[in-house]
Tab-separated table of C-alpha atoms in Angstrom:
chain	number	residue	atom	x	y	z
A	114	MET	CA	-69.416	57.786	-1.539
A	115	ASP	CA	-69.951	54.314	-2.936
A	116	ALA	CA	-69.672	51.414	-0.519
A	117	GLU	CA	-66.627	49.901	-2.211
A	118	GLY	CA	-64.669	53.160	-2.089
A	119	LEU	CA	-65.578	53.790	1.527
A	120	GLY	CA	-64.609	50.265	2.530
A	121	ALA	CA	-61.251	50.610	0.786
A	122	LEU	CA	-60.409	53.800	2.673
A	123	LEU	CA	-61.468	52.367	6.017
A	124	SER	CA	-59.610	49.088	5.504
A	125	GLY	CA	-56.302	50.946	5.734
A	126	VAL	CA	-57.271	53.065	8.732
A	127	ARG	CA	-54.746	54.316	11.277
A	128	TYR	CA	-55.632	56.002	14.574
A	129	GLU	CA	-53.400	58.775	15.852
A	130	VAL	CA	-53.386	59.019	19.662
A	131	LEU	CA	-51.640	61.231	22.195
A	132	PRO	CA	-49.524	59.781	25.018
A	133	ALA	CA	-51.655	60.342	28.109
A	134	LYS	CA	-52.340	58.454	31.317
A	135	ALA	CA	-55.534	56.824	30.093
A	136	THR	CA	-54.502	56.135	26.482
A	137	VAL	CA	-53.556	52.473	26.945
A	138	ASP	CA	-56.836	51.622	28.662
A	139	GLN	CA	-58.840	53.485	26.006
A	140	VAL	CA	-57.075	51.707	23.146
A	141	LEU	CA	-57.456	48.296	24.799
A	142	ALA	CA	-61.150	48.895	25.409
A	143	HIS	CA	-62.099	50.184	21.988
A	144	VAL	CA	-59.524	49.559	19.235
A	145	PRO	CA	-59.327	46.209	17.404
A	146	ARG	CA	-55.848	44.727	16.976
A	147	ASP	CA	-56.033	45.090	13.187
A	148	VAL	CA	-56.168	48.898	13.445
A	149	VAL	CA	-52.749	50.551	13.321
A	150	VAL	CA	-52.144	52.968	16.205
A	151	THR	CA	-49.783	55.911	15.754
A	152	VAL	CA	-48.444	57.776	18.781
A	153	THR	CA	-47.585	61.465	18.716
A	154	ALA	CA	-44.630	63.122	20.429
A	155	SER	CA	-44.726	66.311	22.449
A	156	PRO	CA	-42.241	69.162	21.941
A	157	VAL	CA	-42.696	69.931	25.648
A	158	LYS	CA	-42.490	66.427	27.147
A	159	GLY	CA	-40.061	64.926	24.643
A	160	LEU	CA	-39.899	61.401	23.264
A	161	GLU	CA	-40.002	59.397	26.496
A	162	PRO	CA	-43.825	59.351	26.891
A	163	THR	CA	-44.120	58.284	23.251
A	164	LEU	CA	-41.599	55.473	23.555
A	165	GLY	CA	-43.201	54.238	26.774
A	166	LEU	CA	-46.698	54.139	25.276
A	167	VAL	CA	-45.438	52.451	22.108
A	168	GLY	CA	-43.843	49.703	24.198
A	169	ARG	CA	-46.998	49.095	26.233
A	170	LEU	CA	-49.283	48.976	23.206
A	171	ALA	CA	-46.891	46.728	21.266
A	172	ALA	CA	-46.833	44.337	24.238
A	173	HIS	CA	-50.618	44.055	23.887
A	174	GLY	CA	-50.312	42.992	20.263
A	175	TYR	CA	-50.938	46.270	18.456
A	176	ARG	CA	-49.043	47.393	15.396
A	177	VAL	CA	-47.752	50.732	16.672
A	178	VAL	CA	-46.153	53.593	14.740
A	179	PRO	CA	-44.225	56.107	16.852
A	180	HIS	CA	-43.750	59.705	15.784
A	181	VAL	CA	-40.030	60.510	15.910
A	182	PRO	CA	-39.763	64.261	15.283
A	183	ALA	CA	-36.308	65.293	14.095
A	184	ARG	CA	-36.223	68.363	16.305
A	185	LEU	CA	-36.647	66.253	19.464
A	186	LEU	CA	-33.484	64.232	18.801
A	187	ARG	CA	-30.477	65.502	20.732
A	188	ASP	CA	-27.780	63.924	18.570
A	189	ASP	CA	-26.789	60.825	16.630
A	190	THR	CA	-26.372	58.817	19.818
A	191	HIS	CA	-29.931	59.668	20.860
A	192	LEU	CA	-31.240	58.623	17.438
A	193	LYS	CA	-29.434	55.277	17.660
A	194	ASP	CA	-30.824	54.719	21.162
A	195	VAL	CA	-34.370	55.423	19.952
A	196	VAL	CA	-33.883	53.031	17.036
A	197	ASP	CA	-32.601	50.277	19.326
A	198	ARG	CA	-35.456	50.709	21.793
A	199	LEU	CA	-38.067	50.601	19.069
A	200	ARG	CA	-36.525	47.556	17.419
A	201	GLU	CA	-36.537	45.764	20.769
A	202	THR	CA	-40.306	46.282	21.011
A	203	GLY	CA	-40.848	44.902	17.502
A	204	VAL	CA	-41.635	48.235	15.844
A	205	ASP	CA	-41.064	48.129	12.081
A	206	ASP	CA	-42.768	51.402	11.095
A	207	VAL	CA	-41.926	54.977	12.144
A	208	PHE	CA	-43.247	58.398	11.190
A	209	VAL	CA	-40.567	61.099	10.919
A	210	PRO	CA	-41.820	64.712	10.828
A	211	ALA	CA	-39.636	67.736	11.442
A	212	GLY	CA	-41.533	68.523	14.644
A	213	ASP	CA	-42.426	71.773	16.359
A	214	ALA	CA	-39.691	71.998	19.019
A	215	ASP	CA	-38.262	75.514	18.887
A	216	PRO	CA	-35.357	75.601	19.303
A	217	PRO	CA	-34.469	72.033	18.281
A	218	ALA	CA	-33.117	69.751	20.992
A	219	GLY	CA	-29.974	69.157	18.954
A	220	ALA	CA	-28.420	69.205	15.497
A	221	PHE	CA	-31.406	67.856	13.539
A	222	ASP	CA	-33.548	70.792	12.383
A	223	GLY	CA	-35.592	68.902	9.784
A	224	ALA	CA	-36.731	65.428	8.840
A	225	LEU	CA	-34.450	64.858	5.833
A	226	PRO	CA	-31.172	64.566	7.802
A	227	VAL	CA	-32.795	62.008	10.113
A	228	LEU	CA	-34.176	60.047	7.166
A	229	ARG	CA	-30.746	60.011	5.528
A	230	ARG	CA	-29.165	58.848	8.781
A	231	LEU	CA	-31.680	56.007	9.089
A	232	SER	CA	-30.752	54.902	5.580
A	233	GLU	CA	-27.053	55.020	6.547
A	234	LEU	CA	-27.880	52.833	9.564
A	235	GLY	CA	-29.112	50.176	7.156
A	236	GLY	CA	-32.812	51.027	7.092
A	237	PRO	CA	-33.775	49.577	10.479
A	238	PHE	CA	-37.506	50.003	9.782
A	239	ALA	CA	-39.470	48.380	6.969
A	240	ARG	CA	-41.799	51.372	6.707
A	241	VAL	CA	-40.987	55.061	7.133
A	242	GLY	CA	-43.585	57.814	6.870
A	243	ILE	CA	-43.170	61.498	6.070
A	244	THR	CA	-45.510	64.488	6.269
A	245	GLY	CA	-47.568	66.095	3.514
A	246	TYR	CA	-49.409	69.432	3.752
A	247	PRO	CA	-52.638	69.701	1.726
A	248	GLU	CA	-53.412	73.006	3.446
A	249	SER	CA	-50.543	75.475	3.577
A	250	HIS	CA	-47.934	75.007	6.260
A	251	PRO	CA	-47.945	78.045	8.575
A	252	LEU	CA	-44.224	78.650	8.028
A	253	ILE	CA	-43.283	76.995	4.728
A	254	HIS	CA	-44.397	77.769	1.160
A	255	ASP	CA	-46.420	75.048	-0.604
A	256	ASP	CA	-43.824	74.601	-3.342
A	257	LEU	CA	-41.178	73.911	-0.712
A	258	THR	CA	-43.275	71.299	1.099
A	259	ILE	CA	-43.846	69.411	-2.154
A	260	GLN	CA	-40.148	69.734	-3.033
A	261	ALA	CA	-39.349	68.352	0.419
A	262	MET	CA	-41.465	65.263	-0.289
A	263	TRP	CA	-39.533	64.795	-3.529
A	264	ASP	CA	-36.229	65.068	-1.643
A	265	LYS	CA	-37.356	62.572	1.031
A	266	ARG	CA	-38.889	59.994	-1.289
A	267	ALA	CA	-35.745	57.828	-1.504
A	268	HIS	CA	-35.771	57.373	2.274
A	269	ALA	CA	-39.513	56.941	2.893
A	270	THR	CA	-42.219	54.450	1.998
A	271	TYR	CA	-45.400	56.512	2.509
A	272	ILE	CA	-46.836	59.973	3.183
A	273	VAL	CA	-49.273	61.012	5.909
A	274	SER	CA	-51.174	64.153	4.972
A	275	ASN	CA	-51.706	66.721	7.674
A	276	LEU	CA	-55.230	67.575	8.767
A	277	CYS	CA	-57.407	69.020	5.998
A	278	PHE	CA	-61.060	70.069	6.102
A	279	ASP	CA	-61.594	70.930	2.439
A	280	PRO	CA	-62.157	67.963	0.083
A	281	ARG	CA	-61.383	70.100	-2.974
A	282	VAL	CA	-58.047	71.219	-1.524
A	283	LEU	CA	-57.251	67.644	-0.547
A	284	GLY	CA	-58.032	66.267	-3.991
A	285	ASP	CA	-56.074	69.039	-5.732
A	286	TRP	CA	-53.075	68.405	-3.504
A	287	VAL	CA	-53.024	64.674	-4.225
A	288	GLY	CA	-53.148	65.429	-7.953
A	289	ARG	CA	-50.407	68.009	-7.621
A	290	ILE	CA	-47.922	65.749	-5.858
A	291	ARG	CA	-48.586	62.993	-8.399
A	292	ARG	CA	-47.897	65.393	-11.268
A	293	ARG	CA	-44.689	66.383	-9.496
A	294	GLY	CA	-43.608	62.745	-9.617
A	295	VAL	CA	-44.085	61.872	-5.939
A	296	VAL	CA	-45.472	58.335	-6.110
A	297	LEU	CA	-45.400	57.250	-2.462
A	298	PRO	CA	-48.778	55.978	-1.197
A	299	VAL	CA	-50.721	58.520	0.869
A	300	HIS	CA	-52.576	58.013	4.132
A	301	VAL	CA	-55.112	60.839	4.135
A	302	GLY	CA	-55.282	62.739	7.408
A	303	VAL	CA	-58.814	63.464	8.605
A	304	ALA	CA	-60.257	64.415	11.984
A	305	GLY	CA	-62.637	61.937	13.526
A	306	PRO	CA	-65.986	62.932	15.047
A	307	VAL	CA	-64.423	65.452	17.414
A	308	GLN	CA	-66.473	67.393	19.946
A	309	ARG	CA	-65.157	70.905	20.560
A	310	ALA	CA	-65.509	70.745	24.359
A	311	LYS	CA	-63.504	67.534	24.527
A	312	LEU	CA	-60.900	68.918	22.136
A	313	LEU	CA	-60.433	71.959	24.378
A	314	ALA	CA	-60.154	69.701	27.435
A	315	MET	CA	-57.530	67.596	25.659
A	316	ALA	CA	-55.551	70.711	24.736
A	317	ALA	CA	-55.583	71.800	28.374
A	318	LYS	CA	-54.272	68.419	29.541
A	319	ILE	CA	-51.209	68.372	27.289
A	320	GLY	CA	-49.595	71.249	29.185
A	321	VAL	CA	-49.929	75.011	29.393
A	322	GLY	CA	-47.074	75.897	27.064
A	323	GLU	CA	-47.913	73.241	24.514
A	324	SER	CA	-51.632	74.033	24.647
A	325	THR	CA	-50.928	77.673	23.868
A	326	ARG	CA	-48.803	76.659	20.903
A	327	PHE	CA	-51.414	74.152	19.741
A	328	LEU	CA	-54.270	76.656	19.960
A	329	THR	CA	-52.264	79.409	18.270
A	330	ARG	CA	-51.225	77.261	15.335
A	331	HIS	CA	-54.597	75.586	14.889
A	332	ALA	CA	-57.163	78.227	15.790
A	333	SER	CA	-59.035	77.551	12.539
A	334	TRP	CA	-59.558	73.925	13.605
A	335	PHE	CA	-61.586	75.002	16.611
A	336	LEU	CA	-63.706	77.292	14.472
A	337	ARG	CA	-64.452	74.379	12.146
A	338	PHE	CA	-65.442	72.095	15.004
A	339	ALA	CA	-67.499	74.783	16.778
A	340	THR	CA	-69.528	76.040	13.823
A	341	PRO	CA	-72.862	74.207	13.407
A	342	GLY	CA	-72.514	72.117	10.265
A	343	GLY	CA	-68.895	73.253	9.986
A	344	TYR	CA	-67.262	69.848	9.979
A	345	ALA	CA	-68.379	66.253	9.677
A	346	PRO	CA	-65.937	63.516	8.655
A	347	ASP	CA	-68.662	61.669	6.726
A	348	ARG	CA	-69.339	64.723	4.586
A	349	LEU	CA	-65.630	65.320	3.945
A	350	LEU	CA	-65.173	61.736	2.759
A	351	ALA	CA	-68.310	61.803	0.627
A	352	ARG	CA	-67.317	65.024	-1.120
A	353	GLY	CA	-63.740	63.886	-1.644
A	354	ALA	CA	-64.607	60.337	-2.694
A	355	LYS	CA	-63.942	60.684	-6.403
A	356	ALA	CA	-60.492	62.178	-5.972
A	357	LEU	CA	-59.445	59.977	-3.070
A	358	THR	CA	-60.534	56.646	-4.550
A	359	ALA	CA	-59.197	57.228	-8.078
A	360	PRO	CA	-56.491	54.635	-8.862
A	361	SER	CA	-54.088	57.401	-9.855
A	362	ALA	CA	-54.366	58.954	-6.375
A	363	GLU	CA	-52.762	55.887	-4.743
A	364	VAL	CA	-54.452	56.626	-1.421
A	365	ALA	CA	-53.625	53.778	0.949
A	366	GLY	CA	-56.245	54.612	3.576
A	367	LEU	CA	-57.201	57.068	6.296
A	368	HIS	CA	-55.041	58.481	9.060
A	369	VAL	CA	-57.607	59.523	11.658
A	370	PHE	CA	-56.688	62.199	14.180
A	371	THR	CA	-58.608	61.005	17.243
A	372	PHE	CA	-57.475	63.727	19.669
A	373	ASN	CA	-57.833	60.849	22.151
A	374	GLN	CA	-61.578	60.611	21.564
A	375	ILE	CA	-60.900	56.963	20.867
A	376	ALA	CA	-64.254	55.374	21.758
A	377	GLU	CA	-66.158	57.940	19.679
A	378	THR	CA	-63.816	57.443	16.727
A	379	GLU	CA	-64.191	53.673	16.712
A	380	ARG	CA	-67.999	53.893	16.992
A	381	TRP	CA	-67.977	56.255	14.008
A	382	ARG	CA	-65.775	53.898	11.974
A	383	ARG	CA	-67.944	50.863	12.744
A	384	ALA	CA	-71.072	52.765	11.741
A	385	LEU	CA	-69.454	53.689	8.407
A	386	LEU	CA	-68.335	50.110	7.815
A	387	ALA	CA	-71.842	48.849	8.556
A	388	ARG	CA	-73.237	51.369	6.098
A	389	SER	CA	-70.737	50.269	3.448
A	390	GLY	CA	-71.669	46.621	3.932
A	391	ASP	CA	-68.206	45.509	5.119
């Protein structure tokens, strides 16, 4: 990848973190204030840990993006309460996926009804993100996921692509959604320099039930991380450079899944920036 293209992708970087006991200290120790931090939400633990972590990080001067999964919202009153709490902390950017809670906590079974409701509430957030699936969703056909992005586009300002390990698949997907007429900027989801042992330890910490679900849905991820030479973020970016940096792709930057390996992720990013000359 050429230095200019690499620098452009890294300049729009976002770090996805999990709400855990040590997350605040890890972010404070290793993440510069100009890096956006996104905070996941657990279908087992609900939204409270997410909202609490968002508030603490925002108080330290970070631009924080909470995940607000539709299926974790109990009802319209709960949604309004979440909106009010986030606005009070200065949050102006939210990410609204459907979520994995099964069954849903309430009446919202997908992201679109929540997005429509936010619009009806006057658009309380300047930026609203939705999910894209370069690799097939385990339960939804590819055509439906792209149609869903088309349906959501009036209520959203950007797309975050789910984790993808194949640069060809990623590039093809970006081209496909553009041909479909979805023009929202994309933050490309990539895994940072994840070590399998630490990933397994993280999965164990997030709870027995949730870990089982996580491992079942993402077994292929562990195979990628465990296989010698199976995954390296540098190689993924290098091989996907042409497609991801093309002006027509409208890629806004990287959304890095840290799996709470925050120090390792930031060291990796700084090394890439140094190599690119930024």
